[in-house]
mmCIF file of C-alpha atoms (C1' of nucleotides) in Angstrom:
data_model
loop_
_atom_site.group_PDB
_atom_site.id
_atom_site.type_symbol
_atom_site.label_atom_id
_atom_site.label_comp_id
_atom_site.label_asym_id
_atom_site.label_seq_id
_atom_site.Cartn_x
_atom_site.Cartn_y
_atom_site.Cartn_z
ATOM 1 C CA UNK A 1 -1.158 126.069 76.390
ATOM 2 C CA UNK A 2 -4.969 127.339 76.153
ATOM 3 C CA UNK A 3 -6.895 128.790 78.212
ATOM 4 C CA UNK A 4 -9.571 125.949 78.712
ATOM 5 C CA UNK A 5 -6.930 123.843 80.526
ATOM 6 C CA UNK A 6 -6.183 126.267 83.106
ATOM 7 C CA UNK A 7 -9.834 126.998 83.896
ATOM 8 C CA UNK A 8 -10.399 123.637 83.172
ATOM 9 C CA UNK A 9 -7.900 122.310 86.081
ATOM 10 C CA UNK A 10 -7.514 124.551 88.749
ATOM 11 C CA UNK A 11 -4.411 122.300 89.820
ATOM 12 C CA UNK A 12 -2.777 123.403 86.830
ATOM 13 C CA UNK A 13 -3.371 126.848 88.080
ATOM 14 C CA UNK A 14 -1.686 126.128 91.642
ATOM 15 C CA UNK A 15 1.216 124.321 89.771
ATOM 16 C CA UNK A 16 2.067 127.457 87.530
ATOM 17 C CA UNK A 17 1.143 129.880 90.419
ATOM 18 C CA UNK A 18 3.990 127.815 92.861
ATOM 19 C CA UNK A 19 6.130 128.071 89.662
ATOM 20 C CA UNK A 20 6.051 131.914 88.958
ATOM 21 C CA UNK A 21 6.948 132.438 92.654
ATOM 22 C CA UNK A 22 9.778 130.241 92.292
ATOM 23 C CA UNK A 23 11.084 131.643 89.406
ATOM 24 C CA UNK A 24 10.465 135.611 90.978
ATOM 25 C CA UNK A 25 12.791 134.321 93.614
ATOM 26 C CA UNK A 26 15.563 133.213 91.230
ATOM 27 C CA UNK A 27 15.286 136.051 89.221
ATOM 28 C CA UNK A 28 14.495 138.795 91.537
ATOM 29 C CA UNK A 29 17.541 137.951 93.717
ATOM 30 C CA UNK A 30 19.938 137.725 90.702
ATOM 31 C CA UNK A 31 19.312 140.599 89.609
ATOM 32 C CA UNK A 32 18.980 142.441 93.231
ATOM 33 C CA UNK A 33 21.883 141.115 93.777
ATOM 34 C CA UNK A 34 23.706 141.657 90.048
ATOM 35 C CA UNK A 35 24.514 145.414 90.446
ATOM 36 C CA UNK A 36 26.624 145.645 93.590
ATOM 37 C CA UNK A 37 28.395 142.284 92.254
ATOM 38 C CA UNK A 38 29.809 144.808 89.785
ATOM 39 C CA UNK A 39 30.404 147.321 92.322
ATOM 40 C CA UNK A 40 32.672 144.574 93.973
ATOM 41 C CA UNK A 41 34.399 143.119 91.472
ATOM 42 C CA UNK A 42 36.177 146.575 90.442
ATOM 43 C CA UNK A 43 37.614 146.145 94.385
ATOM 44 C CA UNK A 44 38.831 142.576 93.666
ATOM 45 C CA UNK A 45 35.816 141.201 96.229
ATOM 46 C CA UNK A 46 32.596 139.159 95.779
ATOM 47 C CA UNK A 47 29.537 138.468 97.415
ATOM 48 C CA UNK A 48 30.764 137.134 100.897
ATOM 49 C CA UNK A 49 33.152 140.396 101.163
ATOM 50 C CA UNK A 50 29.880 142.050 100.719
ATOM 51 C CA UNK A 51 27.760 140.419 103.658
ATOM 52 C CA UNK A 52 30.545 140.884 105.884
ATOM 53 C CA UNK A 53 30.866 144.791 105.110
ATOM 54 C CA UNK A 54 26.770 144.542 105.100
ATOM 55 C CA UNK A 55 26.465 143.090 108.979
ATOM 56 C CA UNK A 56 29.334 144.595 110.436
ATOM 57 C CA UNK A 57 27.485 148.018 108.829
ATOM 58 C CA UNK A 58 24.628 147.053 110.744
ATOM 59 C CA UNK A 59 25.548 146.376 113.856
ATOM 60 C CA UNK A 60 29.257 147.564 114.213
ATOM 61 C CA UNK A 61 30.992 145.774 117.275
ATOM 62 C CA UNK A 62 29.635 143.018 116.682
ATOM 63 C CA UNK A 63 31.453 139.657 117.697
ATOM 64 C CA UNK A 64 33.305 136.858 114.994
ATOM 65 C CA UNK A 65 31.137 134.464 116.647
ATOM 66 C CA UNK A 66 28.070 136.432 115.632
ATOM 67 C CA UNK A 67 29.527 137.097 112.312
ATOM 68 C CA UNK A 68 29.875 133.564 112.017
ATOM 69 C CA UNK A 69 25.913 132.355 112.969
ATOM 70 C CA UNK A 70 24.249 134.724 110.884
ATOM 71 C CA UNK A 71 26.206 134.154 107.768
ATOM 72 C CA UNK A 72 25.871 130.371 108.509
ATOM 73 C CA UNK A 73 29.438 129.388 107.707
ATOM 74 C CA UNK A 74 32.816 128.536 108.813
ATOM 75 C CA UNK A 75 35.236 130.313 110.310
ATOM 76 C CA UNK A 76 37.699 129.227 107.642
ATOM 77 C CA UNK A 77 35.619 130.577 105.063
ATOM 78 C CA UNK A 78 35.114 133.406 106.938
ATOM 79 C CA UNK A 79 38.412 134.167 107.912
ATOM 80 C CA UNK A 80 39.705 134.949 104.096
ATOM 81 C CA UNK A 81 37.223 137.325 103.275
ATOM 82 C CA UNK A 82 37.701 139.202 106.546
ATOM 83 C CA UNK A 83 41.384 139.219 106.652
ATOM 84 C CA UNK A 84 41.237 140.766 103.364
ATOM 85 C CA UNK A 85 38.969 143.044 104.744
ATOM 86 C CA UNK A 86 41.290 143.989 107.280
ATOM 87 C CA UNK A 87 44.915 143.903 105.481
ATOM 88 C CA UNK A 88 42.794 146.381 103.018
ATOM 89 C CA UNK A 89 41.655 148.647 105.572
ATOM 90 C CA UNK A 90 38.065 148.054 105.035
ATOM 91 C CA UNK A 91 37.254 146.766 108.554
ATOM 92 C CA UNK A 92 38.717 147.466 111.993
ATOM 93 C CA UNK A 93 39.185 144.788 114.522
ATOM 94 C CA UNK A 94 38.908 145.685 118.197
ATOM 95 C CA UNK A 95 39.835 143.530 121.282
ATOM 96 C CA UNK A 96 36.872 143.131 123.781
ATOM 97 C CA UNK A 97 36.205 145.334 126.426
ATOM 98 C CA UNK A 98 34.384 142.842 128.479
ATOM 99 C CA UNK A 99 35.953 139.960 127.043
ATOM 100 C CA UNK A 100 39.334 140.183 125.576
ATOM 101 C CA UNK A 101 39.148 137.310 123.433
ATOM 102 C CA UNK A 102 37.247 138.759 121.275
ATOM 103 C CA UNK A 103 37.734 140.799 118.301
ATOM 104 C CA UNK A 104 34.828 142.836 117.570
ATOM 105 C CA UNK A 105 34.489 143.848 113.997
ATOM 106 C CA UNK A 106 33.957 148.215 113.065
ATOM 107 C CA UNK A 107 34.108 149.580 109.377
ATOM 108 C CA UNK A 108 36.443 151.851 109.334
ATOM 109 C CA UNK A 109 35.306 155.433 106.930
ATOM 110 C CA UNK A 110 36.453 153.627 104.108
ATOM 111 C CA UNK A 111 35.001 150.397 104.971
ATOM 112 C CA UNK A 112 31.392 152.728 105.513
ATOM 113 C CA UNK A 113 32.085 154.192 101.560
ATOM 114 C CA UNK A 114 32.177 151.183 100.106
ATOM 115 C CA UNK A 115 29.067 149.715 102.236
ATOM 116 C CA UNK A 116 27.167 153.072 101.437
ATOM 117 C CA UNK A 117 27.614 152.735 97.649
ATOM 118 C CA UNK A 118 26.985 148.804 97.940
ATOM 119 C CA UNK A 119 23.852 149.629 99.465
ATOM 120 C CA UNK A 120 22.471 152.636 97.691
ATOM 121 C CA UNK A 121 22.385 150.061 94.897
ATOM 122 C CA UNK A 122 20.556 147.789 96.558
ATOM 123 C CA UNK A 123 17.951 150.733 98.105
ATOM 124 C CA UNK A 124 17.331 151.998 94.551
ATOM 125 C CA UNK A 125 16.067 149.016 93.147
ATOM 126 C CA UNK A 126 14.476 148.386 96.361
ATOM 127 C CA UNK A 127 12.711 151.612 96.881
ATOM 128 C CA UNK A 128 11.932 151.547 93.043
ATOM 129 C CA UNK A 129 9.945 148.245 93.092
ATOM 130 C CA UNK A 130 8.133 149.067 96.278
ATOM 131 C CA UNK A 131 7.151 152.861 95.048
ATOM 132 C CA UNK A 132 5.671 150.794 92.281
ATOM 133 C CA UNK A 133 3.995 148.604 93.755
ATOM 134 C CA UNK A 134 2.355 150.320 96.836
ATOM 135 C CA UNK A 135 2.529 149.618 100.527
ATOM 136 C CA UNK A 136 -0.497 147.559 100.517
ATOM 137 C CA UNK A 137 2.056 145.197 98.530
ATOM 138 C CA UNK A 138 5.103 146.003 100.293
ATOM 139 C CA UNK A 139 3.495 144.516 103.702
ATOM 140 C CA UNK A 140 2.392 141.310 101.253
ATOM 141 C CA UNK A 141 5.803 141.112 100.126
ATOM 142 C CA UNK A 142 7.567 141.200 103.780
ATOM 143 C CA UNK A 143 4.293 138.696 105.564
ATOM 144 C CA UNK A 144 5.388 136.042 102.537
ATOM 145 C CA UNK A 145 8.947 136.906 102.614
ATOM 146 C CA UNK A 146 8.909 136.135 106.380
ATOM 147 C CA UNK A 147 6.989 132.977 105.674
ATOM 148 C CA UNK A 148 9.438 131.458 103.431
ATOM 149 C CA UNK A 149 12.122 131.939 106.043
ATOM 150 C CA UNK A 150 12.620 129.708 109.125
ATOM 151 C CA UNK A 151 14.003 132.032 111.962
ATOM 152 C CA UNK A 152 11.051 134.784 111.744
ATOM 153 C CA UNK A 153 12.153 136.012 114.913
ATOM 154 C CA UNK A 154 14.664 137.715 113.419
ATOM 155 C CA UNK A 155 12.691 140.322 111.869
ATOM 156 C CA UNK A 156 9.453 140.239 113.991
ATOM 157 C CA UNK A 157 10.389 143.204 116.160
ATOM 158 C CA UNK A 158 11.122 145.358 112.937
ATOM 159 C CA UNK A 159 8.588 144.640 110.948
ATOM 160 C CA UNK A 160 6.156 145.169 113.694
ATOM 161 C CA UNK A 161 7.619 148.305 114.285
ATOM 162 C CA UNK A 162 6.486 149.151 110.254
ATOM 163 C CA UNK A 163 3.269 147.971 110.363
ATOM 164 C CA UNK A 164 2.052 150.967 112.523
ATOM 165 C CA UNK B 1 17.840 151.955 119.953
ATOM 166 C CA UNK B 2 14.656 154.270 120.883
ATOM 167 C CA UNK B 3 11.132 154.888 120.067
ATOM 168 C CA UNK B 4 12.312 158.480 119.888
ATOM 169 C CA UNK B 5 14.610 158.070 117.470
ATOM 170 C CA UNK B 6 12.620 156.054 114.950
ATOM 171 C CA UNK B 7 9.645 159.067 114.974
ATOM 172 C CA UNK B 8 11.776 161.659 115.334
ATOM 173 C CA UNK B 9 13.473 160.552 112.199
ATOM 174 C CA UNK B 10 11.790 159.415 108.808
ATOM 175 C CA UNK B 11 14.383 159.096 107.292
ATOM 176 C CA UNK B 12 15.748 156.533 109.960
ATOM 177 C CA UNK B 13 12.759 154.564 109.501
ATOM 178 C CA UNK B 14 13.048 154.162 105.750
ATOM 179 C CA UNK B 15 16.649 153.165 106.231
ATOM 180 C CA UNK B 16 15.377 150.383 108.177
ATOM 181 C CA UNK B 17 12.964 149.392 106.052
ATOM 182 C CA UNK B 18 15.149 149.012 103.232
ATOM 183 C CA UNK B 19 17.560 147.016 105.379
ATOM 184 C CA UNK B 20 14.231 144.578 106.170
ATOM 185 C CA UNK B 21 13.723 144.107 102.612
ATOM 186 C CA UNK B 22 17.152 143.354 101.995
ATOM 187 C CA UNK B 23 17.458 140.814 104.650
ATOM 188 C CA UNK B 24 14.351 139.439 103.629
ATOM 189 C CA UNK B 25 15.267 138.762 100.373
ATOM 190 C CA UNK B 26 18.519 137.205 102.073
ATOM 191 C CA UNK B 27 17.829 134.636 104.190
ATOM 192 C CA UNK B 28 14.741 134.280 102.245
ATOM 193 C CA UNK B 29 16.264 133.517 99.689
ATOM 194 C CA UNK B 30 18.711 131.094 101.257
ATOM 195 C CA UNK B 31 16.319 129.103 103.726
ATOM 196 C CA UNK B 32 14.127 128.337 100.149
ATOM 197 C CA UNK B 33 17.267 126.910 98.314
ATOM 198 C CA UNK B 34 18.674 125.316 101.643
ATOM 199 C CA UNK B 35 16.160 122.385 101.770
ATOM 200 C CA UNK B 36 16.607 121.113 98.034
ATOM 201 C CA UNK B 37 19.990 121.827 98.549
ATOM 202 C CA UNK B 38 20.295 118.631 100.890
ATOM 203 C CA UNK B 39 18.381 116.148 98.413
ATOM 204 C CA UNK B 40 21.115 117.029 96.036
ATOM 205 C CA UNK B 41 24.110 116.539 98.122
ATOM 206 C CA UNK B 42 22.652 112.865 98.580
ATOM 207 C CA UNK B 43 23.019 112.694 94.336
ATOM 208 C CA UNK B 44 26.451 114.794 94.635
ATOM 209 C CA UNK B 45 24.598 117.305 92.492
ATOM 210 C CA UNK B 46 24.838 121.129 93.054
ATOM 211 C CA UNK B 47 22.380 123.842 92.734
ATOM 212 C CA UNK B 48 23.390 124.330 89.152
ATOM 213 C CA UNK B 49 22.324 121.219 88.435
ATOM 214 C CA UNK B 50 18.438 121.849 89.656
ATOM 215 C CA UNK B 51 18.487 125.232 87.597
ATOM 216 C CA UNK B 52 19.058 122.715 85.005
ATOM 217 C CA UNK B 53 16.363 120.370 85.799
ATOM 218 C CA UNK B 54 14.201 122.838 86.544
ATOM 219 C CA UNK B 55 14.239 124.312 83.765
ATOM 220 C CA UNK B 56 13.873 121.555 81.496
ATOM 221 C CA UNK B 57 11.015 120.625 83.549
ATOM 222 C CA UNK B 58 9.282 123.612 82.810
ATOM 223 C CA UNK B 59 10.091 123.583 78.884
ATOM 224 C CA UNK B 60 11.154 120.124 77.783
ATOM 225 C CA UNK B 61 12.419 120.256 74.299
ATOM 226 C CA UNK B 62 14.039 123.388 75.252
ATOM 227 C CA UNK B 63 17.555 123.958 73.309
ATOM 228 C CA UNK B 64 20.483 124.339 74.597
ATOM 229 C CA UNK B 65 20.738 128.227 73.432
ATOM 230 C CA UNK B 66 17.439 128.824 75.053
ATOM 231 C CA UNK B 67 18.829 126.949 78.208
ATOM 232 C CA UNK B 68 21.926 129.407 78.545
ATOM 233 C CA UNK B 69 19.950 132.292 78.176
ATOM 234 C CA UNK B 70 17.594 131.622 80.642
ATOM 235 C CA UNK B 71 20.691 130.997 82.861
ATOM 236 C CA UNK B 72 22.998 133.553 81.834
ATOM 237 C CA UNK B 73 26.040 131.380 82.196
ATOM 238 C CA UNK B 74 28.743 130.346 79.852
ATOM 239 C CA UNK B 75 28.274 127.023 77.838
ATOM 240 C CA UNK B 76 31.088 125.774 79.375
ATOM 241 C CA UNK B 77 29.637 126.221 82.882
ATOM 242 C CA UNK B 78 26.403 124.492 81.575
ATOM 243 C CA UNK B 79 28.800 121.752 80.042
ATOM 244 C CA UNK B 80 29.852 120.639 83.277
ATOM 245 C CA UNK B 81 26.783 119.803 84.492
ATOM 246 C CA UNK B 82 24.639 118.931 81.212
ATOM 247 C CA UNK B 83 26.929 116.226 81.069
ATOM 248 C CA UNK B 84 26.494 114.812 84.226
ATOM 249 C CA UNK B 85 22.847 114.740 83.768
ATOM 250 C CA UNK B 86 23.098 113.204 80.729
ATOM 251 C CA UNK B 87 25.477 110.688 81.137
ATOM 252 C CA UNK B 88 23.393 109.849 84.602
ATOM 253 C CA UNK B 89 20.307 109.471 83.550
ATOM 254 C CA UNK B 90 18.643 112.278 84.367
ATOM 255 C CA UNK B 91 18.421 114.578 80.873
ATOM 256 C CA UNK B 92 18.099 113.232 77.112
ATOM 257 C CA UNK B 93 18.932 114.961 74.139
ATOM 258 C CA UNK B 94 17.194 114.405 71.012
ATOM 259 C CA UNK B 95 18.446 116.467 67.461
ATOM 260 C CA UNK B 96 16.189 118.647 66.171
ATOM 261 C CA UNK B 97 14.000 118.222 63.846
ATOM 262 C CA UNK B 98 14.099 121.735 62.099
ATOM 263 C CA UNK B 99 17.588 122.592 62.919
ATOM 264 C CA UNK B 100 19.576 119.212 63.353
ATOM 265 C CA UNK B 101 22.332 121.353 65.043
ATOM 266 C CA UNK B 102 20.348 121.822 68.252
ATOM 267 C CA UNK B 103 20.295 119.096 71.176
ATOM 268 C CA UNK B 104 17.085 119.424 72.334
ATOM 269 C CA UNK B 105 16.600 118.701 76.485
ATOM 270 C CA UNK B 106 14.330 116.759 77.867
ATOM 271 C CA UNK B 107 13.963 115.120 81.145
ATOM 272 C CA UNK B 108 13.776 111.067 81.314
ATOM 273 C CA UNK B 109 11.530 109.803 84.449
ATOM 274 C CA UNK B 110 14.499 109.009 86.242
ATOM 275 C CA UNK B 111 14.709 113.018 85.846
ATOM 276 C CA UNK B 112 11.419 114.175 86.552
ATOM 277 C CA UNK B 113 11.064 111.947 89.536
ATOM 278 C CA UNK B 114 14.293 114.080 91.338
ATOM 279 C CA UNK B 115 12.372 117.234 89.800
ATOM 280 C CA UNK B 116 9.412 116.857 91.611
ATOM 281 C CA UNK B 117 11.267 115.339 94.468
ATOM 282 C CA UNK B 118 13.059 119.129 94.606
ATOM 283 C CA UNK B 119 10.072 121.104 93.538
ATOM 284 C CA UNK B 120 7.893 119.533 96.197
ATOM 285 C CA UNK B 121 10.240 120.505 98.931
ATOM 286 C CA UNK B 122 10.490 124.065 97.544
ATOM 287 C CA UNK B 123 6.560 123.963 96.689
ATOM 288 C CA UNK B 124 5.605 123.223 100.127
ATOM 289 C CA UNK B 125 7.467 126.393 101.660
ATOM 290 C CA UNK B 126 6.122 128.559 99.281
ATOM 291 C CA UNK B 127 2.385 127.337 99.140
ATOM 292 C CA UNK B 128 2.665 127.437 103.833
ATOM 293 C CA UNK B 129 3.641 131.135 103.417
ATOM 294 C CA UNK B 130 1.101 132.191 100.605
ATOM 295 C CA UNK B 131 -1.677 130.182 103.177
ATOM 296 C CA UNK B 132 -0.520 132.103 106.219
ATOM 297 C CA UNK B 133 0.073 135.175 104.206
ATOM 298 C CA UNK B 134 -3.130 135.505 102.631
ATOM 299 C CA UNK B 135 -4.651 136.116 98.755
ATOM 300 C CA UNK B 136 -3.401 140.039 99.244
ATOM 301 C CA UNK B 137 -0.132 139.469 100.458
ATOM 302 C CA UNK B 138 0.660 136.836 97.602
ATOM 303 C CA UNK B 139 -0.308 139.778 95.283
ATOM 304 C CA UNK B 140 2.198 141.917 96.823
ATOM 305 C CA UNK B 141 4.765 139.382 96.738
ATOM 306 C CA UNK B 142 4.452 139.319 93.491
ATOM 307 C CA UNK B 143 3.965 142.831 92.220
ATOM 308 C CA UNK B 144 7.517 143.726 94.556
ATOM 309 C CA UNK B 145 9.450 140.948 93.332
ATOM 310 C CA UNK B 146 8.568 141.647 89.773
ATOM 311 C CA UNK B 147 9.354 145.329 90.168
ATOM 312 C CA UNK B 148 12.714 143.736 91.277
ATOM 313 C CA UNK B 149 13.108 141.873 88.510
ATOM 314 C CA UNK B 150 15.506 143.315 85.620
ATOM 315 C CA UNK B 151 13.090 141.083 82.677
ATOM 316 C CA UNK B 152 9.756 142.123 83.555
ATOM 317 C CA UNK B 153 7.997 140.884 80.748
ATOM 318 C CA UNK B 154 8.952 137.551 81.557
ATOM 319 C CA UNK B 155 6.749 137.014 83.834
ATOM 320 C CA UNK B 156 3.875 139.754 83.087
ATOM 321 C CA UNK B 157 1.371 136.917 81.053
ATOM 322 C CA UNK B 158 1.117 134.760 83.336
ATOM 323 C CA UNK B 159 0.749 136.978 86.265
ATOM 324 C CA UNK B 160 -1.584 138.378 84.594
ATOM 325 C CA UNK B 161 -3.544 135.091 83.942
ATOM 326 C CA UNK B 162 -3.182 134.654 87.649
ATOM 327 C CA UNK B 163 -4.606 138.354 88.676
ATOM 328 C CA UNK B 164 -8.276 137.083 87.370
ATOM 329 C "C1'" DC C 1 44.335 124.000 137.778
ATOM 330 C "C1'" DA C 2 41.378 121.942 134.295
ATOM 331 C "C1'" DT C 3 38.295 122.819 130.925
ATOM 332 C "C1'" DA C 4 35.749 125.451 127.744
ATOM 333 C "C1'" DT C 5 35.456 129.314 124.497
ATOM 334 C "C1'" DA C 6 36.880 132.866 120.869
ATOM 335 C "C1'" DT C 7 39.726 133.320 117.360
ATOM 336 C "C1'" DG C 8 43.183 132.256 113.878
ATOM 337 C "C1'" DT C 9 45.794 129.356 110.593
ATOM 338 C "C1'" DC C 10 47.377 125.558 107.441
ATOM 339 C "C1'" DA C 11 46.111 122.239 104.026
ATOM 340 C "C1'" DA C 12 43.203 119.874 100.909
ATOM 341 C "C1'" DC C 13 39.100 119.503 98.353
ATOM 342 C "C1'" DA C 14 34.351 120.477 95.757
ATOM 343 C "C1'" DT C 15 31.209 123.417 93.246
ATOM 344 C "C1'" DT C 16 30.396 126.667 89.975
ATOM 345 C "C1'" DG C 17 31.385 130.699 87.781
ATOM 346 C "C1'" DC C 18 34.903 132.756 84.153
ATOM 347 C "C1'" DT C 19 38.199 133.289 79.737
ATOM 348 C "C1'" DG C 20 40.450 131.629 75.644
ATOM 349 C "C1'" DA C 21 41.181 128.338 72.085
ATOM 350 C "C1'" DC C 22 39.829 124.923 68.973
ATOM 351 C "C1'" DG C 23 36.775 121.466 66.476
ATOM 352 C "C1'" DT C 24 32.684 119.503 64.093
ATOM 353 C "C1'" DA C 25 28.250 119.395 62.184
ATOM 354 C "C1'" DG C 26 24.698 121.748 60.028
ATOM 355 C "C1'" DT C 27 22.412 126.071 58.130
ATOM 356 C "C1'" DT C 28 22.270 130.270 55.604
ATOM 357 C "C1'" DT C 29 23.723 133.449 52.259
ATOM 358 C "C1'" DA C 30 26.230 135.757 48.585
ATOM 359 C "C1'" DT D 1 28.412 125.725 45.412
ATOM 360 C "C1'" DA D 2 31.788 127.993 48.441
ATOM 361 C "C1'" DA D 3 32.043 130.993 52.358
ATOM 362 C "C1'" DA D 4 30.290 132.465 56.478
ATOM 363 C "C1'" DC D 5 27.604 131.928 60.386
ATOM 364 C "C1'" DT D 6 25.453 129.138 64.134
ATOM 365 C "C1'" DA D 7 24.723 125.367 67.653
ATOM 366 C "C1'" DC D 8 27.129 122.648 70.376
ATOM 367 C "C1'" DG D 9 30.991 120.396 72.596
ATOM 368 C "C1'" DT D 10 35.598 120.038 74.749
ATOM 369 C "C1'" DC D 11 40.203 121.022 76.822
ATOM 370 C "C1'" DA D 12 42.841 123.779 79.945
ATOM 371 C "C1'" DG D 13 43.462 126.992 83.451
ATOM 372 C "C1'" DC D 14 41.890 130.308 86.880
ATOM 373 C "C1'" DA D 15 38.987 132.557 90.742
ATOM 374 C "C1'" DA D 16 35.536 132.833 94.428
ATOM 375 C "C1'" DT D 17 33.602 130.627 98.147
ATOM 376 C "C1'" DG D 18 31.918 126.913 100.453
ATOM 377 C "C1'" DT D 19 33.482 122.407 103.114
ATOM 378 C "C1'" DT D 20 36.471 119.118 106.670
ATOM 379 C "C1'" DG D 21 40.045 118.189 109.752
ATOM 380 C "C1'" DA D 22 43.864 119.344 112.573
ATOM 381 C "C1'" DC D 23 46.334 122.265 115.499
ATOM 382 C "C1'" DA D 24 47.658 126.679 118.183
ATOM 383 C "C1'" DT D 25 47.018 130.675 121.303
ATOM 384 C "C1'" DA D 26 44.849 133.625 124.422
ATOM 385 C "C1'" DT D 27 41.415 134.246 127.674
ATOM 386 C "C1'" DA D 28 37.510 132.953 130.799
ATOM 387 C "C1'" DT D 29 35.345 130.248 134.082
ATOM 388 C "C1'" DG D 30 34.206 126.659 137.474
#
DNA sequence: CATATATGTCAACATTGCTGACGTAGTTTA
DNA sequence: TAAACTACGTCAGCAATGTTGACATATATG
C-alpha cells in the first residue's frame, strides 16, 4: 500500500481514518475490559455480575427498574446475575421506604471490595492512558466518546462539571 | 451531591472522572455495535460473524491463523461461524499458494455488499462525532484509546500516517 | 374495587465463548 | 525418507448471558 495512493485519494484516507477508529474501539474495550474479566472469573461471575456491582456502586439505592433501563435488558436476565449477587452476599436488597414494592439494591462491604478491586483495574489503565496522553486529549476523547453515544444527556452535567 | 464537595475534594473529582471515562467507553461502546447489530439479526448472524467480515474486509487473503489471532478466540469458536459464511455465500476460501495447508479468506460480493452495508452504519456514527467533535478532539480520541489499547503497535503506522 | 406497576420465577431457546479429543493434509527437519 | 510439526476442521459438551412468553404476588393509585 504506497504512499502515492493515500495522498493520491484523500477518500482512501477517510476510509482508513473511519477504520482505525473502529478498530481502537474493538480493541481498546477488549482489553479495558480484559483485566477485571479475570478478576471475575476467580469469583465464578462475568461481565453482567460486574455492571450490576458497577451501578449499584454508583448510585446505591437505586431501584430494579432503574437497574433494568440502564443496563438495557430483561428482568430475566437480570434477575440471575442479581440473585447470585444476593444468595452470595455481594448485594443487599432493601424494601422501599416510599414505595414498598420496591427493592432497592446496596453493596454490602463485601459487595464494595470486590467493586473497589474491579475498578482500580479499570482506573489504572484509565488514568495510565490519559496521563499519557494529556488533557487536551482527554476532553477529545470524552467530546467524541459522547458523540458516538445516543443518550448524551447522560453525561452532560458531568462532563460539564470537568471542563472548568 | 454539592459544589462543595466536588472542590473541596480532588480526589472526589478524579473519581468521577474516571467513572465518566468508564461509562463512556460503555455505552459508547454499545450504542456503536447496537445499530449493525440489527442488520444482522435480519441475516440471523451475530456480532461474531461481522468481526469476521470485517476483518476479511480489511485483509482479504488473510489465513485462517492470522484470522484467530486478530480475534483471540478458539478455532472452534471461529468454526462456527466461518462455516456459516462460507456455506452462505458470504466468505470463499482459496488454498494457498505457498503453503497449500492454509484456507485463505476472502469475501465474495455477496460478502462485501453486507460489509459495507455494516460498515456504513458504523461509519456514519463515527465520521457525525469526529465532525461535531472537531480535528483536536479526533486526535485525542485517538491518542486515549490507543494508550488503552494492550497492542499498541498495531495501530502506531497508520496513526502516524494520519498525524501529517 | 379495578387497574397498573414493581418485582420475581419457570421454561425454553440462541449466540458465542471455552475445553478436550481426534483426524487429515501438507510442510519441515533430522 | 521417516518423524515431527503445523494449518485446519470437526464432534461433543459446557458456561455465560442475552431473548420471549407466561404466570404470580405485593403494592399503589384512580
Amino acid at each position: 500500500m504506497s504512499d502515492i495512493k493515500r495522498r493520491a485519494n484523500p477518500l482512501f484516507l477517510r476510509e482508513e481514518e473511519l477504520r482505525l477508529a473502529m478498530e481502537l474501539l474493538f480493541f481498546a474495550y477488549r482489553d479495558f475490559t480484559g483485566e477485571a474479566d479475570g478478576i471475575l472469573e476467580s469469583y465464578n461471575f462475568g461481565r453482567a455480575h460486574h455492571r450490576v456491582i458497577y451501578f449499584v456502586g454508583r448510585e446505591p439505592g437505586m431501584s430494579v427498574k432503574d437497574l433494568l433501563h440502564i443496563l438495557s435488558i430483561t428482568k430475566q436476565s437480570l434477575s440471575r446475575v442479581l440473585s447470585q449477587l444476593v444468595d452470595e452476599g455481594f448485594i443487599e436488597q432493601r424494601t422501599g421506604v416510599n414505595d414498598r414494592r420496591q427493592r432497592l439494591l446496596y453493596l454490602t462491604s463485601k459487595g464494595q471490595k470486590l467493586e473497589q478491586q474491579l475498578s482500580k483495574s479499570q482506573s489504572r489503565r484509565i488514568a495510565e492512558a490519559y496521563r499519557l496522553a494529556g488533557a487536551d486529549a482527554v476532553d477529545g476523547f470524552r467530546k467524541v466518546l459522547m458523540g458516538i453515544t445516543d443518550e448524551k444527556e447522560r453525561f452532560a452535567q458531568l462532563n460539564d462539571d470537568l471542563q472548568d
